[in-house]
């Protein structure tokens, strides 16, 4: 596999993958302009770093690699979420700052607060309905 073929596979720009390859210290790349042959493990490493950067909106490959090395893979489980474009646009509009995962967490927090308020507003009605005064004869 070549670097430009990998770029086509993961829908990335070759120049971004070249930056990742350099950050991974793949110094033996003879032709860094897209035609460089890659081993399977090199292609997998580049793809992993690219996806990590894309998912977390990181622009510097060295920073992403440092974060990947510092993180404990056993401590956090990755959850893949697929959002429709309209939902993602709405999240960006409502929460303009932060990564997509931050926006989702804020939305989930808002939903949880709403559920708690709803439960409190329904609960007094339930208790009032269950206590009915009866006339004793």
PDB file of C-alpha atoms in Angstrom:
ATOM      1  CA  UNK A   1       0.000   0.000   0.000  1.00  0.00           C
ATOM      2  CA  UNK A   2       1.137   3.543  -0.709  1.00  0.00           C
ATOM      3  CA  UNK A   3       0.574   6.707   1.278  1.00  0.00           C
ATOM      4  CA  UNK A   4      -1.711   8.272  -1.343  1.00  0.00           C
ATOM      5  CA  UNK A   5      -3.807   5.085  -1.475  1.00  0.00           C
ATOM      6  CA  UNK A   6      -4.170   5.224   2.319  1.00  0.00           C
ATOM      7  CA  UNK A   7      -5.312   8.851   2.003  1.00  0.00           C
ATOM      8  CA  UNK A   8      -8.039   7.769  -0.431  1.00  0.00           C
ATOM      9  CA  UNK A   9      -9.123   4.950   1.899  1.00  0.00           C
ATOM     10  CA  UNK A  10      -9.591   7.093   4.983  1.00  0.00           C
ATOM     11  CA  UNK A  11     -10.741  10.232   3.141  1.00  0.00           C
ATOM     12  CA  UNK A  12      -7.769  12.305   4.299  1.00  0.00           C
ATOM     13  CA  UNK A  13      -5.376  14.650   2.551  1.00  0.00           C
ATOM     14  CA  UNK A  14      -2.037  13.068   1.754  1.00  0.00           C
ATOM     15  CA  UNK A  15      -0.225  16.068   3.246  1.00  0.00           C
ATOM     16  CA  UNK A  16      -1.889  15.419   6.640  1.00  0.00           C
ATOM     17  CA  UNK A  17      -0.804  11.777   6.539  1.00  0.00           C
ATOM     18  CA  UNK A  18       2.749  12.843   5.637  1.00  0.00           C
ATOM     19  CA  UNK A  19       2.796  15.052   8.761  1.00  0.00           C
ATOM     20  CA  UNK A  20       1.607  12.104  10.850  1.00  0.00           C
ATOM     21  CA  UNK A  21       4.233   9.813   9.292  1.00  0.00           C
ATOM     22  CA  UNK A  22       6.948  12.359  10.145  1.00  0.00           C
ATOM     23  CA  UNK A  23       5.625  12.702  13.710  1.00  0.00           C
ATOM     24  CA  UNK A  24       5.731   8.899  14.044  1.00  0.00           C
ATOM     25  CA  UNK A  25       9.388   9.194  12.972  1.00  0.00           C
ATOM     26  CA  UNK A  26       9.035   7.120   9.835  1.00  0.00           C
ATOM     27  CA  UNK A  27      12.353   8.450   8.540  1.00  0.00           C
ATOM     28  CA  UNK A  28      12.819   5.730   5.947  1.00  0.00           C
ATOM     29  CA  UNK A  29      10.097   7.016   3.627  1.00  0.00           C
ATOM     30  CA  UNK A  30      11.854   7.425   0.252  1.00  0.00           C
ATOM     31  CA  UNK A  31       9.141   9.473  -1.478  1.00  0.00           C
ATOM     32  CA  UNK A  32       7.057  11.546   0.952  1.00  0.00           C
ATOM     33  CA  UNK A  33       4.854  12.965  -1.822  1.00  0.00           C
ATOM     34  CA  UNK A  34       2.208  10.274  -1.777  1.00  0.00           C
ATOM     35  CA  UNK A  35       3.844   7.417  -3.628  1.00  0.00           C
ATOM     36  CA  UNK A  36       5.722   6.115  -0.605  1.00  0.00           C
ATOM     37  CA  UNK A  37       5.201   2.400   0.002  1.00  0.00           C
ATOM     38  CA  UNK A  38       4.054   1.599   3.534  1.00  0.00           C
ATOM     39  CA  UNK A  39       4.150  -1.594   5.530  1.00  0.00           C
ATOM     40  CA  UNK A  40       0.863  -2.846   6.971  1.00  0.00           C
ATOM     41  CA  UNK A  41       1.871  -1.791  10.502  1.00  0.00           C
ATOM     42  CA  UNK A  42       2.916   1.697   9.315  1.00  0.00           C
ATOM     43  CA  UNK A  43      -0.399   2.175   7.502  1.00  0.00           C
ATOM     44  CA  UNK A  44      -2.283   1.018  10.597  1.00  0.00           C
ATOM     45  CA  UNK A  45      -0.338   3.390  12.880  1.00  0.00           C
ATOM     46  CA  UNK A  46      -0.928   6.368  10.580  1.00  0.00           C
ATOM     47  CA  UNK A  47      -4.628   5.528  10.299  1.00  0.00           C
ATOM     48  CA  UNK A  48      -4.978   5.199  14.085  1.00  0.00           C
ATOM     49  CA  UNK A  49      -3.325   8.570  14.710  1.00  0.00           C
ATOM     50  CA  UNK A  50      -5.393  10.229  11.970  1.00  0.00           C
ATOM     51  CA  UNK A  51      -8.677   8.928  13.429  1.00  0.00           C
ATOM     52  CA  UNK A  52      -7.622   9.952  16.951  1.00  0.00           C
ATOM     53  CA  UNK A  53      -6.869  13.479  15.695  1.00  0.00           C
ATOM     54  CA  UNK A  54     -10.092  13.698  13.698  1.00  0.00           C
ATOM     55  CA  UNK A  55     -12.294  12.451  16.555  1.00  0.00           C
ATOM     56  CA  UNK A  56     -10.774  14.882  19.048  1.00  0.00           C
ATOM     57  CA  UNK A  57     -10.233  17.761  16.603  1.00  0.00           C
ATOM     58  CA  UNK A  58      -6.480  17.832  17.263  1.00  0.00           C
ATOM     59  CA  UNK A  59      -4.430  19.541  14.557  1.00  0.00           C
ATOM     60  CA  UNK A  60      -0.885  18.714  15.694  1.00  0.00           C
ATOM     61  CA  UNK A  61       0.188  15.097  15.098  1.00  0.00           C
ATOM     62  CA  UNK A  62       2.923  15.233  17.765  1.00  0.00           C
ATOM     63  CA  UNK A  63       0.415  16.410  20.390  1.00  0.00           C
ATOM     64  CA  UNK A  64      -2.011  13.652  19.389  1.00  0.00           C
ATOM     65  CA  UNK A  65       0.701  10.983  19.576  1.00  0.00           C
ATOM     66  CA  UNK A  66       1.788  12.264  23.008  1.00  0.00           C
ATOM     67  CA  UNK A  67      -1.823  12.111  24.248  1.00  0.00           C
ATOM     68  CA  UNK A  68      -2.235   8.613  22.828  1.00  0.00           C
ATOM     69  CA  UNK A  69       0.914   7.429  24.598  1.00  0.00           C
ATOM     70  CA  UNK A  70      -0.118   9.009  27.920  1.00  0.00           C
ATOM     71  CA  UNK A  71      -3.666   7.632  27.894  1.00  0.00           C
ATOM     72  CA  UNK A  72      -4.392   4.298  29.511  1.00  0.00           C
ATOM     73  CA  UNK A  73      -6.313   2.190  26.989  1.00  0.00           C
ATOM     74  CA  UNK A  74      -7.778   0.046  29.791  1.00  0.00           C
ATOM     75  CA  UNK A  75      -9.105   3.079  31.687  1.00  0.00           C
ATOM     76  CA  UNK A  76     -11.375   4.465  28.992  1.00  0.00           C
ATOM     77  CA  UNK A  77     -13.525   2.602  26.528  1.00  0.00           C
ATOM     78  CA  UNK A  78     -14.150   4.185  23.145  1.00  0.00           C
ATOM     79  CA  UNK A  79     -17.773   4.571  22.134  1.00  0.00           C
ATOM     80  CA  UNK A  80     -18.508   5.167  18.477  1.00  0.00           C
ATOM     81  CA  UNK A  81     -21.441   7.485  17.880  1.00  0.00           C
ATOM     82  CA  UNK A  82     -22.834   8.329  14.490  1.00  0.00           C
ATOM     83  CA  UNK A  83     -24.728  11.611  14.305  1.00  0.00           C
ATOM     84  CA  UNK A  84     -26.812  12.907  11.449  1.00  0.00           C
ATOM     85  CA  UNK A  85     -25.494  16.134   9.972  1.00  0.00           C
ATOM     86  CA  UNK A  86     -28.562  18.069  11.128  1.00  0.00           C
ATOM     87  CA  UNK A  87     -28.048  16.856  14.721  1.00  0.00           C
ATOM     88  CA  UNK A  88     -24.348  17.744  14.628  1.00  0.00           C
ATOM     89  CA  UNK A  89     -25.186  21.203  13.218  1.00  0.00           C
ATOM     90  CA  UNK A  90     -27.736  21.770  15.972  1.00  0.00           C
ATOM     91  CA  UNK A  91     -25.229  20.765  18.644  1.00  0.00           C
ATOM     92  CA  UNK A  92     -22.664  23.162  17.167  1.00  0.00           C
ATOM     93  CA  UNK A  93     -25.260  25.949  17.113  1.00  0.00           C
ATOM     94  CA  UNK A  94     -26.380  25.389  20.717  1.00  0.00           C
ATOM     95  CA  UNK A  95     -22.897  24.748  22.092  1.00  0.00           C
ATOM     96  CA  UNK A  96     -20.462  26.686  19.886  1.00  0.00           C
ATOM     97  CA  UNK A  97     -17.331  25.872  21.916  1.00  0.00           C
ATOM     98  CA  UNK A  98     -15.593  22.584  22.562  1.00  0.00           C
ATOM     99  CA  UNK A  99     -15.264  19.258  20.808  1.00  0.00           C
ATOM    100  CA  UNK A 100     -18.232  17.228  19.623  1.00  0.00           C
ATOM    101  CA  UNK A 101     -17.912  14.926  22.649  1.00  0.00           C
ATOM    102  CA  UNK A 102     -18.067  17.995  24.950  1.00  0.00           C
ATOM    103  CA  UNK A 103     -21.210  19.155  23.155  1.00  0.00           C
ATOM    104  CA  UNK A 104     -22.834  15.734  23.497  1.00  0.00           C
ATOM    105  CA  UNK A 105     -21.983  15.590  27.209  1.00  0.00           C
ATOM    106  CA  UNK A 106     -23.491  19.056  27.771  1.00  0.00           C
ATOM    107  CA  UNK A 107     -26.639  18.013  25.924  1.00  0.00           C
ATOM    108  CA  UNK A 108     -26.896  14.809  27.969  1.00  0.00           C
ATOM    109  CA  UNK A 109     -26.449  16.861  31.154  1.00  0.00           C
ATOM    110  CA  UNK A 110     -29.271  19.153  30.067  1.00  0.00           C
ATOM    111  CA  UNK A 111     -31.512  16.160  29.327  1.00  0.00           C
ATOM    112  CA  UNK A 112     -30.740  14.645  32.730  1.00  0.00           C
ATOM    113  CA  UNK A 113     -31.608  17.925  34.479  1.00  0.00           C
ATOM    114  CA  UNK A 114     -34.867  18.103  32.536  1.00  0.00           C
ATOM    115  CA  UNK A 115     -35.732  14.524  33.508  1.00  0.00           C
ATOM    116  CA  UNK A 116     -35.092  15.322  37.187  1.00  0.00           C
ATOM    117  CA  UNK A 117     -37.264  18.454  37.034  1.00  0.00           C
ATOM    118  CA  UNK A 118     -40.010  16.506  35.273  1.00  0.00           C
ATOM    119  CA  UNK A 119     -39.901  13.765  37.913  1.00  0.00           C
ATOM    120  CA  UNK A 120     -40.235  16.384  40.673  1.00  0.00           C
ATOM    121  CA  UNK A 121     -43.161  18.073  38.940  1.00  0.00           C
ATOM    122  CA  UNK A 122     -45.021  14.782  38.397  1.00  0.00           C
ATOM    123  CA  UNK A 123     -44.292  13.306  41.832  1.00  0.00           C
ATOM    124  CA  UNK A 124     -46.479  15.728  43.899  1.00  0.00           C
ATOM    125  CA  UNK A 125     -49.411  15.091  41.573  1.00  0.00           C
ATOM    126  CA  UNK A 126     -49.075  11.349  42.092  1.00  0.00           C
ATOM    127  CA  UNK A 127     -49.002  11.690  45.878  1.00  0.00           C
ATOM    128  CA  UNK A 128     -51.978  14.097  45.850  1.00  0.00           C
ATOM    129  CA  UNK A 129     -54.001  11.744  43.668  1.00  0.00           C
ATOM    130  CA  UNK A 130     -53.350   8.760  45.931  1.00  0.00           C
ATOM    131  CA  UNK A 131     -54.562  10.544  49.094  1.00  0.00           C
ATOM    132  CA  UNK A 132     -58.310  11.111  48.791  1.00  0.00           C
ATOM    133  CA  UNK A 133     -60.349  12.150  51.770  1.00  0.00           C
ATOM    134  CA  UNK A 134     -63.236   9.839  52.452  1.00  0.00           C
ATOM    135  CA  UNK A 135     -66.396  10.663  54.302  1.00  0.00           C
ATOM    136  CA  UNK A 136     -67.069   8.409  57.232  1.00  0.00           C
ATOM    137  CA  UNK A 137     -70.691   7.618  57.953  1.00  0.00           C
TER     138      UNK A 137
END
